[in-house]
Coordinates of N, CA and C in Angstrom, one line a residue:
Chain I
Q1354 N 17.9 17.4 -3.3 CA 18.4 16.2 -3.7 C 16.9 15.5 -2.6
K1355 N 16.3 15.0 -3.8 CA 14.2 14.1 -3.2 C 15.3 13.1 -2.6
E1356 N 13.4 12.3 -2.0 CA 13.9 11.5 -0.8 C 14.4 9.8 -1.0
V1357 N 13.8 9.6 -2.2 CA 14.1 8.8 -2.6 C 14.2 8.2 -4.5
E1358 N 15.7 8.1 -4.9 CA 16.3 8.0 -5.4 C 15.7 7.0 -6.8
Q1359 N 15.5 6.9 -7.7 CA 15.4 5.8 -8.9 C 15.7 5.5 -9.8
D1360 N 17.0 5.0 -10.2 CA 16.8 5.6 -12.1 C 15.8 4.7 -12.7
P1361 N 15.3 5.8 -13.7 CA 13.9 5.2 -14.5 C 14.5 4.6 -15.2
G1362 N 15.4 3.9 -16.2 CA 15.5 3.7 -17.0 C 15.7 4.4 -18.3
P1363 N 15.1 3.4 -19.3 CA 14.2 1.9 -19.2 C 15.7 0.9 -19.3
L1364 N 15.0 -0.1 -18.6 CA 16.7 -1.4 -18.5 C 15.5 -2.9 -19.5
S1365 N 16.9 -2.8 -20.3 CA 16.1 -4.3 -21.2 C 17.1 -4.8 -21.5
V1366 N 16.3 -6.6 -20.8 CA 17.1 -7.3 -20.7 C 16.6 -8.8 -21.1
P1367 N 17.4 -9.4 -21.5 CA 16.6 -11.1 -22.3 C 15.8 -11.9 -21.7
E1368 N 15.1 -12.5 -21.8 CA 14.1 -13.6 -21.4 C 15.1 -14.6 -20.4
G1369 N 14.7 -14.5 -18.9 CA 15.2 -15.2 -18.6 C 16.7 -14.7 -17.8
A1370 N 17.1 -13.2 -17.7 CA 18.2 -13.1 -16.9 C 17.3 -12.8 -15.4
I1371 N 18.7 -12.5 -14.6 CA 18.3 -11.6 -12.9 C 18.5 -10.4 -13.0
V1372 N 16.8 -9.8 -12.8 CA 17.0 -8.1 -13.0 C 17.6 -8.0 -11.8
S1373 N 18.3 -6.9 -12.0 CA 18.4 -6.0 -10.1 C 17.6 -4.3 -10.7
L1374 N 16.8 -4.2 -9.2 CA 16.4 -3.1 -9.4 C 17.1 -2.4 -8.6
N1375 N 17.1 -1.1 -8.4 CA 17.4 -0.3 -7.0 C 16.5 1.4 -6.3
C1376 N 17.2 1.4 -5.4 CA 17.2 2.5 -4.9 C 17.5 2.9 -3.2
T1377 N 17.8 4.4 -3.7 CA 18.7 5.1 -1.9 C 17.5 5.6 -1.9
Y1378 N 17.9 6.0 -0.3 CA 16.8 7.0 -0.1 C 17.9 7.9 0.7
S1379 N 16.6 8.8 1.7 CA 17.9 9.6 2.5 C 17.3 9.7 4.0
N1380 N 16.2 9.4 3.6 CA 15.8 9.9 5.3 C 15.7 8.4 5.9
S1381 N 16.8 8.8 7.1 CA 16.8 7.7 7.7 C 15.9 7.1 8.9
A1382 N 14.8 7.7 8.5 CA 13.4 6.9 9.7 C 12.3 5.5 9.0
F1383 N 12.5 6.4 7.1 CA 12.2 4.8 7.1 C 12.2 3.5 7.2
Q1384 N 11.0 3.3 7.8 CA 10.8 1.4 8.5 C 10.3 0.7 7.4
Y1385 N 9.2 0.8 6.9 CA 8.4 0.1 5.9 C 8.9 0.3 4.3
F1386 N 9.5 -0.6 3.7 CA 9.9 -0.7 2.3 C 9.2 -2.5 1.2
M1387 N 8.8 -1.1 -0.5 CA 7.7 -1.7 -0.7 C 8.1 -1.7 -2.0
W1388 N 7.6 -2.4 -3.0 CA 8.1 -2.4 -4.5 C 7.0 -3.0 -5.1
Y1389 N 5.7 -2.0 -5.9 CA 5.1 -2.0 -6.9 C 5.4 -2.3 -8.2
R1390 N 4.5 -3.2 -8.6 CA 5.0 -3.0 -10.3 C 3.5 -2.7 -10.2
Q1391 N 3.9 -1.7 -12.2 CA 2.0 -0.1 -12.1 C 2.5 -0.9 -14.1
Y1392 N 1.4 -1.9 -14.6 CA 1.5 -2.1 -15.6 C 1.0 -0.6 -16.9
S1393 N 1.4 -0.6 -17.6 CA 1.2 0.8 -18.5 C -1.0 1.1 -18.4
R1394 N -0.7 2.5 -17.9 CA -2.1 3.0 -17.8 C -3.0 2.4 -16.2
K1395 N -2.5 1.5 -15.5 CA -2.6 1.0 -14.6 C -2.9 1.6 -13.4
G1396 N -3.0 1.6 -12.8 CA -2.8 1.2 -10.7 C -1.5 0.5 -10.6
P1397 N -0.3 1.6 -9.2 CA 0.3 -0.2 -8.8 C -0.2 -0.9 -8.1
E1398 N 0.5 -2.4 -8.5 CA 0.1 -3.1 -7.2 C 0.9 -3.4 -6.3
L1399 N 0.9 -4.4 -5.3 CA 2.0 -4.0 -4.3 C 2.9 -5.5 -4.2
L1400 N 4.2 -5.5 -5.2 CA 4.7 -7.4 -5.0 C 5.2 -7.8 -4.3
M1401 N 6.3 -6.2 -2.9 CA 6.9 -7.2 -2.4 C 6.9 -6.0 -0.7
Y1402 N 6.9 -6.7 -0.3 CA 6.8 -5.2 1.3 C 8.2 -6.3 2.4
T1403 N 8.5 -4.9 3.0 CA 9.6 -5.4 3.7 C 9.7 -4.6 5.1
Y1404 N 9.9 -4.6 6.2 CA 10.0 -4.0 7.6 C 11.3 -4.0 7.8
S1405 N 12.0 -2.9 8.0 CA 13.6 -2.9 8.7 C 14.6 -3.5 7.4
S1406 N 15.9 -3.6 8.0 CA 16.4 -4.6 7.4 C 16.7 -5.7 7.1
G1407 N 17.0 -6.9 6.0 CA 16.9 -8.0 5.8 C 16.8 -8.2 4.2
N1408 N 15.9 -9.6 4.4 CA 15.6 -10.1 2.5 C 14.4 -10.6 3.0
K1409 N 13.9 -10.6 1.6 CA 12.4 -11.7 1.9 C 12.4 -12.1 0.3
E1410 N 11.8 -13.3 0.3 CA 12.1 -14.0 -0.8 C 10.5 -14.8 -0.9
D1411 N 10.1 -14.4 -1.7 CA 8.7 -14.4 -3.0 C 8.9 -15.3 -3.7
G1412 N 8.8 -16.5 -4.5 CA 9.0 -16.9 -5.8 C 10.1 -16.5 -6.2
R1413 N 9.9 -16.1 -6.9 CA 11.3 -15.2 -8.5 C 11.4 -14.0 -8.1
F1414 N 11.1 -13.2 -7.0 CA 11.1 -12.6 -6.6 C 12.1 -12.6 -5.2
T1415 N 13.3 -11.2 -5.7 CA 13.9 -10.8 -3.5 C 13.9 -9.5 -3.5
A1416 N 13.6 -9.7 -2.0 CA 14.1 -7.5 -1.8 C 14.7 -7.7 -0.9
Q1417 N 15.8 -7.1 -1.1 CA 16.6 -6.6 0.5 C 16.8 -5.3 0.6
V1418 N 16.8 -5.2 1.6 CA 17.1 -3.2 2.5 C 18.5 -3.7 3.8
D1419 N 19.0 -2.8 3.3 CA 20.8 -2.1 3.5 C 20.3 -0.7 4.3
K1420 N 19.9 -0.9 6.1 CA 19.4 0.5 6.4 C 20.6 1.1 6.5
S1421 N 21.3 0.6 6.7 CA 23.0 1.2 7.1 C 23.4 2.1 5.2
S1422 N 23.4 1.2 4.8 CA 23.6 2.1 3.0 C 21.8 3.1 2.5
K1423 N 21.0 2.7 3.1 CA 20.2 3.4 3.2 C 19.5 3.0 1.9
Y1424 N 19.9 1.8 1.8 CA 19.5 1.5 -0.1 C 19.1 0.0 -0.6
I1425 N 17.8 -0.1 -0.9 CA 17.2 -1.8 -0.6 C 17.1 -2.0 -2.7
S1426 N 17.0 -3.0 -3.1 CA 17.0 -3.6 -4.1 C 15.9 -5.0 -4.5
L1427 N 15.2 -5.2 -5.8 CA 14.7 -6.0 -6.4 C 15.1 -6.7 -6.8
F1428 N 15.3 -8.2 -7.1 CA 15.9 -9.4 -7.5 C 15.2 -9.8 -8.2
I1429 N 15.0 -10.1 -9.6 CA 13.8 -10.9 -10.4 C 14.3 -11.9 -10.9
R1430 N 14.2 -13.4 -10.7 CA 15.3 -14.0 -11.2 C 14.6 -14.7 -12.2
D1431 N 14.9 -15.6 -13.2 CA 14.6 -15.9 -14.5 C 13.2 -15.1 -15.4
S1432 N 13.6 -13.9 -15.4 CA 12.5 -12.8 -16.1 C 11.9 -13.1 -16.9
Q1433 N 10.7 -13.4 -17.4 CA 9.2 -13.4 -18.2 C 9.1 -12.4 -18.6
P1434 N 8.8 -11.9 -20.1 CA 8.5 -10.8 -20.7 C 6.9 -10.3 -20.1
S1435 N 6.3 -11.0 -19.3 CA 5.3 -10.5 -18.3 C 5.6 -9.8 -17.5
D1436 N 6.8 -9.7 -17.1 CA 7.2 -9.2 -16.0 C 8.0 -7.3 -16.3
S1437 N 7.5 -7.6 -18.0 CA 7.9 -6.3 -19.0 C 6.7 -4.9 -17.5
A1438 N 7.1 -3.8 -17.3 CA 6.2 -3.4 -16.5 C 7.2 -2.2 -15.8
T1439 N 6.7 -0.7 -15.4 CA 7.4 0.0 -14.2 C 7.5 -0.1 -13.0
Y1440 N 8.3 -0.4 -12.5 CA 8.6 -0.8 -10.6 C 8.5 0.4 -10.3
L1441 N 8.5 1.0 -9.3 CA 7.9 1.9 -8.4 C 8.7 1.1 -7.4
C1442 N 9.6 1.8 -6.3 CA 9.9 1.4 -4.6 C 9.2 2.2 -4.3
A1443 N 9.0 2.4 -3.1 CA 8.6 3.4 -2.0 C 8.5 3.0 -0.2
M1444 N 8.3 4.1 0.2 CA 9.0 3.3 1.3 C 8.0 4.5 2.9
S1445 N 7.6 4.3 3.7 CA 7.3 5.3 4.6 C 7.9 5.1 5.9
A1446 N 7.4 6.3 6.7 CA 7.7 5.6 8.2 C 6.1 6.1 9.3
E1447 N 6.8 5.1 10.4 CA 5.5 5.5 11.3 C 5.1 7.4 12.0
T1448 N 6.7 7.1 12.0 CA 6.4 8.8 12.8 C 6.0 10.0 11.4
G1449 N 6.2 9.4 10.0 CA 5.3 10.5 9.5 C 4.3 9.9 8.5
G1450 N 3.5 9.6 9.9 CA 2.0 8.6 9.9 C 2.0 8.3 8.6
F1451 N 3.3 7.2 8.1 CA 2.7 6.4 7.2 C 2.8 7.1 6.1
K1452 N 2.8 8.4 5.9 CA 3.1 8.6 4.5 C 3.6 8.3 3.4
T1453 N 3.4 7.9 2.2 CA 4.5 6.7 0.8 C 5.0 7.4 0.4
I1454 N 6.2 7.2 0.6 CA 7.3 8.1 -1.3 C 7.9 7.6 -2.1
F1455 N 7.2 7.8 -2.7 CA 7.7 7.0 -3.8 C 8.7 7.3 -4.8
G1456 N 9.8 6.0 -5.4 CA 10.5 6.9 -6.5 C 9.6 6.6 -7.7
A1457 N 10.8 7.4 -8.4 CA 10.2 7.7 -10.1 C 10.2 6.5 -10.8
G1458 N 9.9 5.1 -10.5 CA 10.0 4.3 -11.3 C 11.0 3.8 -11.8
T1459 N 11.0 2.4 -12.7 CA 12.1 1.6 -13.5 C 11.6 0.7 -14.7
R1460 N 11.6 1.5 -15.6 CA 10.9 1.2 -17.4 C 11.8 -0.4 -16.9
L1461 N 11.0 -2.0 -16.9 CA 11.9 -2.8 -17.4 C 10.9 -3.6 -18.7
F1462 N 12.0 -3.6 -19.3 CA 11.6 -4.4 -20.9 C 12.4 -6.0 -21.2
V1463 N 11.5 -6.9 -20.6 CA 12.0 -8.2 -21.0 C 11.7 -8.5 -22.3
K1464 N 12.5 -9.2 -23.3 CA 12.5 -9.3 -24.2 C 13.0 -11.0 -24.6
A1465 N 11.5 -11.4 -25.4 CA 11.4 -12.8 -25.7 C 12.3 -13.6 -26.4
Chain X
G259 N -8.3 -10.2 -1.2 CA -7.6 -8.9 -0.9 C -8.9 -7.9 -0.8
A260 N -7.8 -6.4 -0.7 CA -8.3 -5.4 -0.6 C -9.1 -5.2 -2.0
V261 N -10.0 -4.1 -2.6 CA -10.0 -3.9 -3.9 C -10.7 -2.7 -4.1
V262 N -10.1 -1.4 -4.5 CA -10.2 -0.6 -4.6 C -11.3 0.1 -6.5
S263 N -11.9 0.4 -6.3 CA -13.0 0.8 -7.7 C -12.9 2.5 -7.6
Q264 N -11.7 2.5 -9.0 CA -11.9 4.1 -9.5 C -11.9 4.8 -10.9
H265 N -13.6 5.2 -10.7 CA -13.9 5.4 -12.1 C -14.2 7.1 -12.4
P266 N -14.7 7.6 -13.6 CA -13.8 6.8 -15.0 C -13.1 6.8 -14.9
S267 N -12.4 5.3 -15.8 CA -10.6 4.7 -16.3 C -10.4 6.3 -17.2
R268 N -11.7 6.7 -17.9 CA -10.9 7.8 -18.8 C -11.8 8.6 -19.3
V269 N -11.3 10.1 -19.2 CA -12.4 11.4 -19.2 C -11.4 12.1 -20.3
I270 N -12.4 12.6 -21.1 CA -12.4 13.6 -21.8 C -13.2 15.0 -22.0
C271 N -12.7 16.0 -21.7 CA -13.6 16.9 -21.4 C -12.8 18.1 -21.3
K272 N -13.4 19.3 -22.1 CA -13.3 20.8 -22.2 C -12.8 22.0 -21.3
S273 N -12.0 22.1 -22.0 CA -11.1 23.5 -20.6 C -11.8 24.4 -20.0
G274 N -12.2 24.4 -18.7 CA -13.2 25.2 -17.9 C -14.3 24.6 -17.5
T275 N -14.7 23.3 -17.9 CA -15.3 22.6 -17.3 C -15.4 21.7 -15.8
S276 N -15.7 20.8 -15.6 CA -15.1 20.5 -13.8 C -15.3 18.9 -13.9
V277 N -14.4 18.5 -13.2 CA -14.7 16.6 -13.6 C -14.7 15.7 -12.4
K278 N -15.2 15.4 -12.5 CA -15.2 14.2 -10.4 C -14.8 12.9 -11.2
I279 N -14.2 12.9 -10.4 CA -13.2 11.4 -10.4 C -14.0 10.8 -8.6
E280 N -14.0 8.7 -9.0 CA -15.0 8.2 -7.8 C -13.1 7.2 -7.5
C281 N -13.2 7.3 -6.1 CA -12.5 5.5 -5.7 C -13.5 5.7 -5.2
R282 N -13.7 3.8 -5.0 CA -14.2 3.6 -3.7 C -13.7 1.8 -3.1
S283 N -13.5 2.4 -1.7 CA -13.0 1.3 -1.5 C -14.3 -0.4 -1.6
L284 N -15.0 -1.2 -2.2 CA -15.2 -2.6 -2.1 C -15.2 -2.9 -1.1
D285 N -14.2 -3.2 -0.8 CA -14.6 -4.6 0.4 C -13.7 -4.2 1.8
F286 N -13.7 -3.2 2.0 CA -13.5 -2.3 4.0 C -14.1 -1.1 3.8
Q287 N -13.5 -0.6 5.1 CA -13.8 0.6 4.9 C -12.3 1.2 5.3
A288 N -13.0 2.9 4.5 CA -11.5 3.3 4.4 C -11.6 3.8 5.2
T289 N -10.6 4.6 6.4 CA -11.2 5.7 7.4 C -10.3 7.1 6.5
T290 N -9.0 6.6 5.6 CA -8.5 7.2 4.9 C -7.9 7.0 3.6
M291 N -8.3 8.0 2.3 CA -7.9 7.8 0.9 C -6.8 9.0 0.3
F292 N -6.6 8.1 -0.7 CA -5.4 9.2 -0.9 C -5.0 9.1 -2.8
W293 N -5.0 10.9 -2.8 CA -5.1 11.3 -4.3 C -3.4 10.8 -4.9
Y294 N -4.2 10.6 -5.9 CA -1.9 10.6 -6.2 C -2.0 11.2 -7.7
R295 N -0.9 11.7 -8.8 CA -1.3 12.4 -9.9 C 0.9 12.0 -10.6
Q296 N 0.1 11.1 -11.5 CA 1.5 11.1 -12.1 C 1.7 11.4 -14.1
F297 N 2.8 12.0 -13.9 CA 3.1 12.9 -15.5 C 3.7 11.5 -16.2
P298 N 3.3 11.2 -17.4 CA 4.5 10.9 -18.4 C 5.8 10.6 -17.9
K299 N 5.9 9.3 -17.6 CA 7.3 8.7 -17.2 C 7.6 9.1 -16.1
Q300 N 7.0 9.6 -14.9 CA 7.4 10.2 -13.5 C 6.6 8.9 -12.4
S301 N 7.5 9.2 -11.5 CA 6.1 8.8 -9.9 C 5.4 9.5 -9.8
L302 N 4.9 8.9 -8.3 CA 3.2 9.0 -8.3 C 3.3 10.3 -7.6
M303 N 2.8 11.5 -7.3 CA 3.1 12.1 -7.0 C 1.5 12.8 -5.6
L304 N 2.0 12.4 -4.1 CA 1.3 12.6 -3.4 C 0.1 13.7 -3.3
M305 N -1.0 14.4 -3.9 CA -1.7 15.4 -4.0 C -2.3 15.7 -2.2
A306 N -2.9 14.9 -2.2 CA -4.2 15.0 -1.2 C -4.1 13.9 -0.2
T307 N -4.1 13.7 0.8 CA -4.8 13.1 1.7 C -6.3 13.4 2.4
S308 N -7.3 12.1 2.0 CA -8.3 12.5 1.8 C -8.9 12.1 3.2
N309 N -9.5 12.6 4.5 CA -10.1 11.8 6.0 C -12.0 11.7 6.0
E310 N -12.4 10.6 6.5 CA -13.9 10.5 6.3 C -14.3 11.5 7.1
G311 N -15.3 12.5 6.6 CA -15.8 12.8 7.4 C -15.1 14.2 8.3
S312 N -14.1 14.3 7.8 CA -13.3 15.6 8.0 C -12.1 16.7 6.7
K313 N -11.9 17.9 6.4 CA -11.0 18.4 5.6 C -10.2 17.7 4.7
A314 N -9.9 17.2 3.7 CA -8.8 16.5 3.3 C -7.0 18.2 3.7
T315 N -6.6 17.1 3.3 CA -4.9 18.0 3.5 C -4.2 17.7 2.7
Y316 N -4.1 18.9 2.4 CA -3.1 19.1 0.9 C -1.9 18.6 0.8
E317 N -1.1 18.2 0.2 CA 0.7 18.9 -0.5 C 0.5 19.9 -0.9
Q318 N 2.5 20.8 0.4 CA 2.7 21.9 -0.6 C 2.5 22.0 -2.4
G319 N 2.2 23.3 -2.4 CA 1.2 23.6 -3.6 C 0.5 22.7 -4.8
V320 N -0.2 22.3 -3.8 CA -1.4 21.4 -4.6 C -3.3 23.1 -4.1
E321 N -3.4 23.4 -5.5 CA -4.2 24.3 -5.1 C -5.6 23.7 -4.8
K322 N -5.9 23.6 -3.2 CA -7.4 23.2 -2.8 C -8.6 23.5 -3.1
D323 N -8.8 25.0 -3.9 CA -9.9 25.7 -4.5 C -10.2 24.9 -6.0
K324 N -9.2 24.0 -6.3 CA -8.9 23.2 -8.0 C -9.3 21.9 -7.8
F325 N -8.8 21.4 -6.9 CA -8.8 19.8 -6.4 C -9.7 19.9 -5.6
L326 N -11.1 19.5 -5.6 CA -11.8 19.7 -4.6 C -12.0 17.9 -4.0
I327 N -12.0 17.8 -2.6 CA -11.7 16.2 -2.2 C -12.9 17.0 -1.5
N328 N -13.7 15.1 -1.4 CA -14.5 15.0 -0.7 C -14.7 13.8 -0.2
H329 N -14.9 13.4 1.6 CA -14.6 11.9 1.6 C -16.2 11.6 2.3
A330 N -17.5 11.8 1.9 CA -18.6 11.7 2.5 C -18.3 10.4 3.4
S331 N -18.2 9.2 3.1 CA -18.3 7.9 3.6 C -17.1 7.2 3.7
L332 N -16.8 6.2 4.5 CA -16.0 5.1 4.8 C -15.6 4.8 3.4
T333 N -16.7 4.3 2.3 CA -16.1 4.1 1.1 C -16.0 4.8 -0.1
L334 N -16.1 5.6 -0.1 CA -16.3 6.7 -0.9 C -15.1 7.7 -0.8
S335 N -14.0 8.4 -2.1 CA -13.8 9.9 -1.5 C -13.6 10.3 -3.1
T336 N -13.8 11.5 -3.6 CA -14.1 11.9 -4.9 C -13.2 12.9 -4.7
L337 N -12.7 13.2 -6.0 CA -11.7 14.2 -6.2 C -12.7 15.2 -7.7
T338 N -13.0 16.3 -7.1 CA -13.1 17.0 -8.2 C -11.9 18.1 -9.0
V339 N -11.8 18.0 -10.5 CA -11.2 19.0 -10.9 C -12.1 19.8 -11.7
T340 N -11.5 21.4 -11.1 CA -12.6 22.2 -11.1 C -12.3 23.4 -12.9
S341 N -13.1 23.7 -13.0 CA -12.1 24.9 -14.1 C -11.3 24.0 -14.5
A342 N -10.9 22.9 -15.0 CA -9.6 22.3 -15.7 C -9.5 23.1 -17.3
H343 N -8.0 23.1 -16.6 CA -7.3 23.5 -18.1 C -6.2 22.0 -18.8
P344 N -5.5 22.1 -20.5 CA -4.6 21.5 -20.8 C -4.2 21.0 -19.8
E345 N -3.5 21.7 -18.6 CA -2.3 21.4 -18.2 C -2.2 20.4 -16.8
D346 N -3.8 20.7 -16.5 CA -4.5 19.5 -15.6 C -4.4 18.1 -16.3
S347 N -4.6 17.8 -17.5 CA -4.6 16.4 -18.1 C -3.4 16.0 -17.7
S348 N -3.2 14.4 -16.7 CA -2.6 13.8 -16.1 C -3.2 12.0 -15.9
F349 N -2.7 11.5 -15.2 CA -3.2 10.2 -14.6 C -3.0 10.2 -13.5
Y350 N -5.1 10.3 -12.5 CA -5.2 10.8 -11.3 C -5.2 9.2 -11.1
I351 N -4.7 9.2 -9.5 CA -5.2 7.5 -9.0 C -5.4 7.9 -7.2
C352 N -6.5 7.1 -7.4 CA -6.9 7.4 -5.3 C -6.1 5.6 -4.8
S353 N -6.2 6.5 -4.0 CA -5.3 5.2 -2.9 C -5.8 5.0 -1.7
A354 N -6.5 3.4 -1.4 CA -7.2 3.6 0.0 C -6.6 2.6 1.2
R355 N -6.2 2.9 1.9 CA -5.8 2.0 3.4 C -6.3 1.3 4.6
D356 N -6.5 -0.4 4.0 CA -6.9 -1.2 4.4 C -5.9 -1.5 6.3
L357 N -7.1 -0.7 7.2 CA -6.5 -0.6 8.0 C -6.4 -2.7 8.5
R358 N -6.8 -3.8 8.3 CA -6.8 -4.5 8.8 C -5.2 -5.2 8.1
Q359 N -4.8 -4.7 7.4 CA -3.1 -5.6 6.5 C -2.4 -4.3 6.7
G360 N -2.4 -4.1 8.2 CA -1.6 -2.5 9.0 C -0.5 -2.1 8.1
A361 N 0.5 -1.5 8.0 CA 1.2 -0.9 7.3 C 1.0 -0.8 5.8
W362 N 0.8 -2.2 5.6 CA 1.5 -2.9 4.2 C -0.1 -2.3 3.4
G363 N -0.8 -2.3 4.2 CA -2.6 -2.2 3.6 C -3.0 -1.5 2.3
Y364 N -1.8 -0.6 1.6 CA -2.3 0.8 0.6 C -2.8 0.0 -0.8
T365 N -3.9 0.1 -0.9 CA -4.3 -0.7 -1.8 C -5.0 1.3 -3.2
F366 N -4.7 0.2 -4.7 CA -4.1 1.3 -5.1 C -5.7 1.1 -6.1
G367 N -6.2 1.9 -6.8 CA -7.5 2.3 -7.9 C -7.0 1.9 -9.0
S368 N -7.3 1.6 -10.2 CA -7.2 1.6 -11.6 C -6.0 2.8 -12.0
G369 N -6.7 3.5 -12.0 CA -6.3 5.1 -12.0 C -7.6 5.5 -13.0
T370 N -7.4 7.2 -13.2 CA -7.9 7.6 -13.8 C -7.0 9.2 -15.1
R371 N -7.4 8.5 -16.5 CA -6.8 9.1 -17.3 C -7.5 11.0 -18.0
L372 N -6.9 11.5 -17.6 CA -7.9 12.9 -17.8 C -6.6 13.7 -18.2
T373 N -8.1 14.2 -20.3 CA -7.0 15.1 -21.2 C -8.5 15.9 -21.2
V374 N -7.5 17.4 -21.0 CA -8.6 18.7 -20.9 C -8.2 18.8 -22.9
V375 N -9.2 19.4 -23.0 CA -8.4 19.9 -24.9 C -9.5 21.2 -25.3

């Protein structure tokens, strides 16, 4: 079993839809949770980050962490074609020296 | 914000030759840098952790003699793929940690697409 599981998709939605991206994990020591966006042939860029459980909102993006279920989500409201990219969840723990473990990434296509 | 420059962005080399990839932190000092490999439609796989002034720490299954890492200064780490073969063709990405940003301070380079022919 992988430490971090993420459905690779692809996920195709119409413009304006609400997108839900999810990851599950097995290591209960993870404390730091991140979402990265990666455009084709580019390095990932940090989109959202949260510490421990809870929600965090930034514009059209909301990140949720449920540590009891070992489940994290990223919601994108009013999705735009420019949101088309691969979204990778990532997580780390201080006990692991902040070694970051990535999910496989979900490819998202937002159709105009 | 923190910027990491990776060069070259794309390289094609002949089988058996060596290729060097550079990763520079432009506006911060990075005592630790990370090298990842990414196959098409797959996630980032950590290859090694590069520590300034000391030997790199390689992940299980990564050949240290094939993927030479040098972190000679606080702003530069290099990855050399020695005696490259077609199976080494991949997307290589570096990441550097800006300690000023705490646990979130990981910035990625733009990646290097290596094609071995």
